[in-house]
PDB file of C-alpha atoms in Angstrom:
ATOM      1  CA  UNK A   1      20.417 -10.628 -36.661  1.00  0.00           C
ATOM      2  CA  UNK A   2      19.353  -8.648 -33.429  1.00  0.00           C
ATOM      3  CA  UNK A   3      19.455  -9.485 -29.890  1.00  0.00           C
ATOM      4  CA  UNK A   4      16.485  -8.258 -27.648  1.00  0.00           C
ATOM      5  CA  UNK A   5      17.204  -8.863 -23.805  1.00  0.00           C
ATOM      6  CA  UNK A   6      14.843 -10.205 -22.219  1.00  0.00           C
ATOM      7  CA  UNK A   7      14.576 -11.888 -18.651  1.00  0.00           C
ATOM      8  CA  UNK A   8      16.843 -14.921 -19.503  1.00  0.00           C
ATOM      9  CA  UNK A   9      19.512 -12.630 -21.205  1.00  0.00           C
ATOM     10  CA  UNK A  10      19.675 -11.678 -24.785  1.00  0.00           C
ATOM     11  CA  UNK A  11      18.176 -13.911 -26.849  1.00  0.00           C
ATOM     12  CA  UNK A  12      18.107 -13.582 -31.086  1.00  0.00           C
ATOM     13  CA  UNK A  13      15.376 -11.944 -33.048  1.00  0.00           C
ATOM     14  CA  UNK A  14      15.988 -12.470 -36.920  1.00  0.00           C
ATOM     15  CA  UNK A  15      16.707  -9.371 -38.867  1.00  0.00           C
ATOM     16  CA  UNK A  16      13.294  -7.969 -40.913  1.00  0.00           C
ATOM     17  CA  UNK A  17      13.569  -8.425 -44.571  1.00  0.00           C
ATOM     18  CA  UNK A  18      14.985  -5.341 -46.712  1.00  0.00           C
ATOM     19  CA  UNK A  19      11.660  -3.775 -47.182  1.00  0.00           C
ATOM     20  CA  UNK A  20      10.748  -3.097 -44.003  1.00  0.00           C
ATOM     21  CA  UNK A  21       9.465  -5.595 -41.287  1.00  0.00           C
ATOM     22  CA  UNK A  22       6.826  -8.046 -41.621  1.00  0.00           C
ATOM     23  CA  UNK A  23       3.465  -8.414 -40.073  1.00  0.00           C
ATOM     24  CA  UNK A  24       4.566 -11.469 -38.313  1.00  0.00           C
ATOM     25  CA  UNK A  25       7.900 -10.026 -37.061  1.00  0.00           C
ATOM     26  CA  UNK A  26       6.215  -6.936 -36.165  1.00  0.00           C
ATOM     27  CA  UNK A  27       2.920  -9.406 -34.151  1.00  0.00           C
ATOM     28  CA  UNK A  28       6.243 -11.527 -32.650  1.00  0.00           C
ATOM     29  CA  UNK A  29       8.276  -8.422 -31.270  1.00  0.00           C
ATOM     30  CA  UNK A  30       4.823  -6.724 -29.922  1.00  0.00           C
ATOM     31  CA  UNK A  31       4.022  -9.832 -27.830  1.00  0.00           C
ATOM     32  CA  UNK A  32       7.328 -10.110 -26.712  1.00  0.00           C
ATOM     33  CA  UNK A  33       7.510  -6.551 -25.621  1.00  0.00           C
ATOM     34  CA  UNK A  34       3.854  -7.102 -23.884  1.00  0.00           C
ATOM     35  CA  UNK A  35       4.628  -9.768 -21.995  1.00  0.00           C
ATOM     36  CA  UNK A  36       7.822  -8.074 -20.805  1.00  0.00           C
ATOM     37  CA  UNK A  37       5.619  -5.245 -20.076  1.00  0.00           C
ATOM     38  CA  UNK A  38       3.010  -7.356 -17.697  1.00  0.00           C
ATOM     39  CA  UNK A  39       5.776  -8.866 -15.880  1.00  0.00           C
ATOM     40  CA  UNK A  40       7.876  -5.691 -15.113  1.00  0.00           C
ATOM     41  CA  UNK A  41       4.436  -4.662 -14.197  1.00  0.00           C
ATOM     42  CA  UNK A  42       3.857  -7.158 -11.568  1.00  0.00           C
ATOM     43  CA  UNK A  43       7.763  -6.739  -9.855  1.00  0.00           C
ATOM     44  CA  UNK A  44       6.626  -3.015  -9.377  1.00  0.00           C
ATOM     45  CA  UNK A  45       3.202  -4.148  -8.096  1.00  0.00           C
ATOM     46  CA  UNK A  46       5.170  -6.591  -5.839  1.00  0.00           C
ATOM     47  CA  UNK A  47       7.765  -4.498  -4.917  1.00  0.00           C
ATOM     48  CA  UNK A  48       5.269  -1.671  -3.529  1.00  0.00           C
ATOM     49  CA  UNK A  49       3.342  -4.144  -1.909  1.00  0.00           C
ATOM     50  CA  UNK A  50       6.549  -5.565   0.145  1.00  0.00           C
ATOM     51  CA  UNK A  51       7.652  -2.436   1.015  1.00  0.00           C
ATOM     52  CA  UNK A  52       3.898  -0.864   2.277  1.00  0.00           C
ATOM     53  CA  UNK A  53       3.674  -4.715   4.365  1.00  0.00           C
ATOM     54  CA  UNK A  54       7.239  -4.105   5.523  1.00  0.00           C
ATOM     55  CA  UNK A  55       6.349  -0.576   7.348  1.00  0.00           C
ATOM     56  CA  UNK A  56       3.219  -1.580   8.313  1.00  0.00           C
ATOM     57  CA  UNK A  57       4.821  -4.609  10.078  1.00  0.00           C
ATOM     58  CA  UNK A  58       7.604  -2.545  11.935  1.00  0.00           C
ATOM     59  CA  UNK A  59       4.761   0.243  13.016  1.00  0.00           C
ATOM     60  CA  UNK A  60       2.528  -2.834  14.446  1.00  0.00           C
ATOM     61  CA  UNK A  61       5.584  -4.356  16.248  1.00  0.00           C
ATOM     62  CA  UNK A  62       6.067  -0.687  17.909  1.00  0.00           C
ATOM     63  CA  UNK A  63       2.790  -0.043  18.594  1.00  0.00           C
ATOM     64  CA  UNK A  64       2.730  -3.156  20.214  1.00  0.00           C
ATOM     65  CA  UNK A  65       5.038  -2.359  22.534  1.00  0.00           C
ATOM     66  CA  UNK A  66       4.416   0.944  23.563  1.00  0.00           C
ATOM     67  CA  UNK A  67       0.705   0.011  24.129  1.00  0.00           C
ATOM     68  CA  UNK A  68       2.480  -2.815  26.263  1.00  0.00           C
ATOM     69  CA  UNK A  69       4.063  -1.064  28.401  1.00  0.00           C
ATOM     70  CA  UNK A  70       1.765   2.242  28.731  1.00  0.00           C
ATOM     71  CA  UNK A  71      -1.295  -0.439  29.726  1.00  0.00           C
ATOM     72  CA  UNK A  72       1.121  -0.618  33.016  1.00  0.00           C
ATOM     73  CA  UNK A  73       1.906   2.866  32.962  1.00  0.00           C
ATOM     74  CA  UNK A  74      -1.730   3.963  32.697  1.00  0.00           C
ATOM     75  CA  UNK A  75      -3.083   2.077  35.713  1.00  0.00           C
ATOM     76  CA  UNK A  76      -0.107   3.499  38.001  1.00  0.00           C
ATOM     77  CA  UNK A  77      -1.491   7.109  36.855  1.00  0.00           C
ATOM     78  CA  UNK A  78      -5.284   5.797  37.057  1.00  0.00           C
ATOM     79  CA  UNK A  79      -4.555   4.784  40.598  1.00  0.00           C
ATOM     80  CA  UNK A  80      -2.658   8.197  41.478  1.00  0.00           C
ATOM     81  CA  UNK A  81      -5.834  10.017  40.199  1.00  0.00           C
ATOM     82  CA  UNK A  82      -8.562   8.510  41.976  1.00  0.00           C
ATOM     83  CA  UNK A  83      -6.282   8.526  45.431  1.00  0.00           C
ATOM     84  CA  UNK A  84      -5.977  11.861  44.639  1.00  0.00           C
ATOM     85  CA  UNK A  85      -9.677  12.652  44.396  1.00  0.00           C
ATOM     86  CA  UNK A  86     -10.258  10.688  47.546  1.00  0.00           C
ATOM     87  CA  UNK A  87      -8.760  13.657  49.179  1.00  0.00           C
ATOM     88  CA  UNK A  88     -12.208  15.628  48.122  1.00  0.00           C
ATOM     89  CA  UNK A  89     -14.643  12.778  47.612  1.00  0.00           C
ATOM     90  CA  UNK A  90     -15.736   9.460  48.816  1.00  0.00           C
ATOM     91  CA  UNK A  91     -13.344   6.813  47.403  1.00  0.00           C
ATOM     92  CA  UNK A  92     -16.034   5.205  45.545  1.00  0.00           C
ATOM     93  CA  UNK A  93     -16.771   8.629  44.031  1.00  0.00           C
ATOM     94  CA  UNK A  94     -13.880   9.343  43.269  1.00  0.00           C
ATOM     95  CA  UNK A  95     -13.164   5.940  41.081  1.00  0.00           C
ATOM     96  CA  UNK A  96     -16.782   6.512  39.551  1.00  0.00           C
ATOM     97  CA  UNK A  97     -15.668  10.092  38.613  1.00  0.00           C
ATOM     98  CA  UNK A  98     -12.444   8.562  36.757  1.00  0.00           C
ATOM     99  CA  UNK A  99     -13.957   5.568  34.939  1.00  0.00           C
ATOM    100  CA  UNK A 100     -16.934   8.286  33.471  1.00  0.00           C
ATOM    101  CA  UNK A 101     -13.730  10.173  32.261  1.00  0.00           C
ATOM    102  CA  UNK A 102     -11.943   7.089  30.970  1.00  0.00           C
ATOM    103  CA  UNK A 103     -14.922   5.914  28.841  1.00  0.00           C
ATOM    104  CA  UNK A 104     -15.620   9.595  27.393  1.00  0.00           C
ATOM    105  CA  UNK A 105     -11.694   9.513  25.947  1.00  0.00           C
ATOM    106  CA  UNK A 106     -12.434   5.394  24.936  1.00  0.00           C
ATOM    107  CA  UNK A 107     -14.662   6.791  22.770  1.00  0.00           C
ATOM    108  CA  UNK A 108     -13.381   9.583  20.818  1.00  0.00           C
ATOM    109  CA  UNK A 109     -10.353   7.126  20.920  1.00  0.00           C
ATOM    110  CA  UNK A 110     -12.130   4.644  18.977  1.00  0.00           C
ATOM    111  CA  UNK A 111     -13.930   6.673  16.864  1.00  0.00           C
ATOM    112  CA  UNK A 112     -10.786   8.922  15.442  1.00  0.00           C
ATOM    113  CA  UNK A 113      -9.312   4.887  15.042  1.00  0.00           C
ATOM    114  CA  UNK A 114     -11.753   3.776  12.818  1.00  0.00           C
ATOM    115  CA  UNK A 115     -11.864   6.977  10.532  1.00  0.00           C
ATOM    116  CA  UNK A 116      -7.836   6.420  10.413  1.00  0.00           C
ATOM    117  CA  UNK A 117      -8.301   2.773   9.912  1.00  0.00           C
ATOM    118  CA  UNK A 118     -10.672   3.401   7.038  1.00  0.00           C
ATOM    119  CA  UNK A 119      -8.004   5.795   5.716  1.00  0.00           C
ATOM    120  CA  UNK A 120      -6.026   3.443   4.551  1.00  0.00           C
ATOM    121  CA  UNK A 121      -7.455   0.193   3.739  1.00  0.00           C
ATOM    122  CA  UNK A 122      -7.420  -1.289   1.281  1.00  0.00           C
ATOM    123  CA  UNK A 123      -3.755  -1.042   0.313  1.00  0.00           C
ATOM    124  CA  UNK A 124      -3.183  -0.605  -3.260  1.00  0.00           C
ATOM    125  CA  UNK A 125      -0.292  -0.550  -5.160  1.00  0.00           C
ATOM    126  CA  UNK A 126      -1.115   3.071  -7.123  1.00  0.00           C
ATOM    127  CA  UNK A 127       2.178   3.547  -8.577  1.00  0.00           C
ATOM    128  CA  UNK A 128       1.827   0.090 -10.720  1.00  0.00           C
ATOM    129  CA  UNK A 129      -2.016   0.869 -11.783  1.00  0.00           C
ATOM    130  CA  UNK A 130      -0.742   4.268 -12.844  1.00  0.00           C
ATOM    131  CA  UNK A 131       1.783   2.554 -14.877  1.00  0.00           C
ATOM    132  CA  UNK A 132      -0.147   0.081 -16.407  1.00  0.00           C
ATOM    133  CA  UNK A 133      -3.229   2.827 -16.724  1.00  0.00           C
ATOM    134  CA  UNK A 134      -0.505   4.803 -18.864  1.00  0.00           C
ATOM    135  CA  UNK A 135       0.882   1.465 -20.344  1.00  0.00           C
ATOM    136  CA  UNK A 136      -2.702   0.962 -22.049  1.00  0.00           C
ATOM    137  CA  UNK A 137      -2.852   4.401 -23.344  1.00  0.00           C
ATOM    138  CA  UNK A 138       0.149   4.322 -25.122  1.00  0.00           C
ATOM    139  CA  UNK A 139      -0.220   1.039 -26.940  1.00  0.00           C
ATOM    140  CA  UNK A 140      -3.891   1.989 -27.836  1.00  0.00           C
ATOM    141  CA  UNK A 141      -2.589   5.401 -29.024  1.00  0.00           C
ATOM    142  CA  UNK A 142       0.378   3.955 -30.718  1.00  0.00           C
ATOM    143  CA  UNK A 143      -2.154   1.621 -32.772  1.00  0.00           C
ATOM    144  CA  UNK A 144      -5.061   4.020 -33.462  1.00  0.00           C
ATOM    145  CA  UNK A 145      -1.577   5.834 -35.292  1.00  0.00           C
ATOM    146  CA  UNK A 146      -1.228   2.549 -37.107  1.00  0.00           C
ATOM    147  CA  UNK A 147      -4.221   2.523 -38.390  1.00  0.00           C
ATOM    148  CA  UNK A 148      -4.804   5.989 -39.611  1.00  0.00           C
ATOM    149  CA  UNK A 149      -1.437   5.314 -42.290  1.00  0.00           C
TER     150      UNK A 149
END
């Protein structure tokens, strides 16, 4: 008698007979190893997932604050600019002269945001369809081998 390990420990798996194993050990040990296969699968697929939500968490939380606190910072240096240009235009002018300049950046702004955003949706897990892609060929390999004896 063998053990095989499996999630809940070893467990038994009876010896084949002297001649070699049988069809129904050898159906029995390949659905065994498949479904340990699909699940170890899945942890990876989890696993990556976790970890991509985990980073993309922290950057939000960052970029949460720094856009917090630069939304003050920017009107402080929007205000500084237009008194500035009050020193060569009329006041209104001058404001007029900075919001034309503030939409022109919102723009290219947004637009470089959305090709970015784009980028990287959706999120998959690649290193898990890899594995499973490579999984597949194996097993189909392995039995096209089986068949050819």
């Amino acid at each position: 008698m063998t053990f095989a390990s499996g999630p809940s420990g070893p467990s038994p798996v009876p010896d084949p007979p002297r001649g070699g194993p049988s069809l129904g050990h050898l159906v029995s040990q390949m659905s065994e190893q498949t479904a340990r296969l699909v699940r170890a699968e899945i942890d990876l697929a989890k696993a990556e997932l976790a970890e991509k939500a985990k980073a993309a968490g922290i950057g939000i939380g960052l970029l949460a604050a720094a856009g917090f606190l630069g939304f003050f910072a920017f009107g402080v240096l929007l205000t500084v600019v237009i008194l500035a240009l009050c020193e060569a235009f009329a006041p209104w002018l001058a404001a007029l002269i900075v919001l034309g300049a503030m939409l022109l950046i919102i723009g290219v702004l947004a637009l470089v945001g959305i090709k970015k955003l784009q980028q990287g949706v959706p999120p998959t897990p690649q290193k898990a369809i890899d594995g499973v892609k490579a999984d597949a060929d194996a097993v189909s390999s392995a039995v096209k081998e089986g068949f050819q004896r």
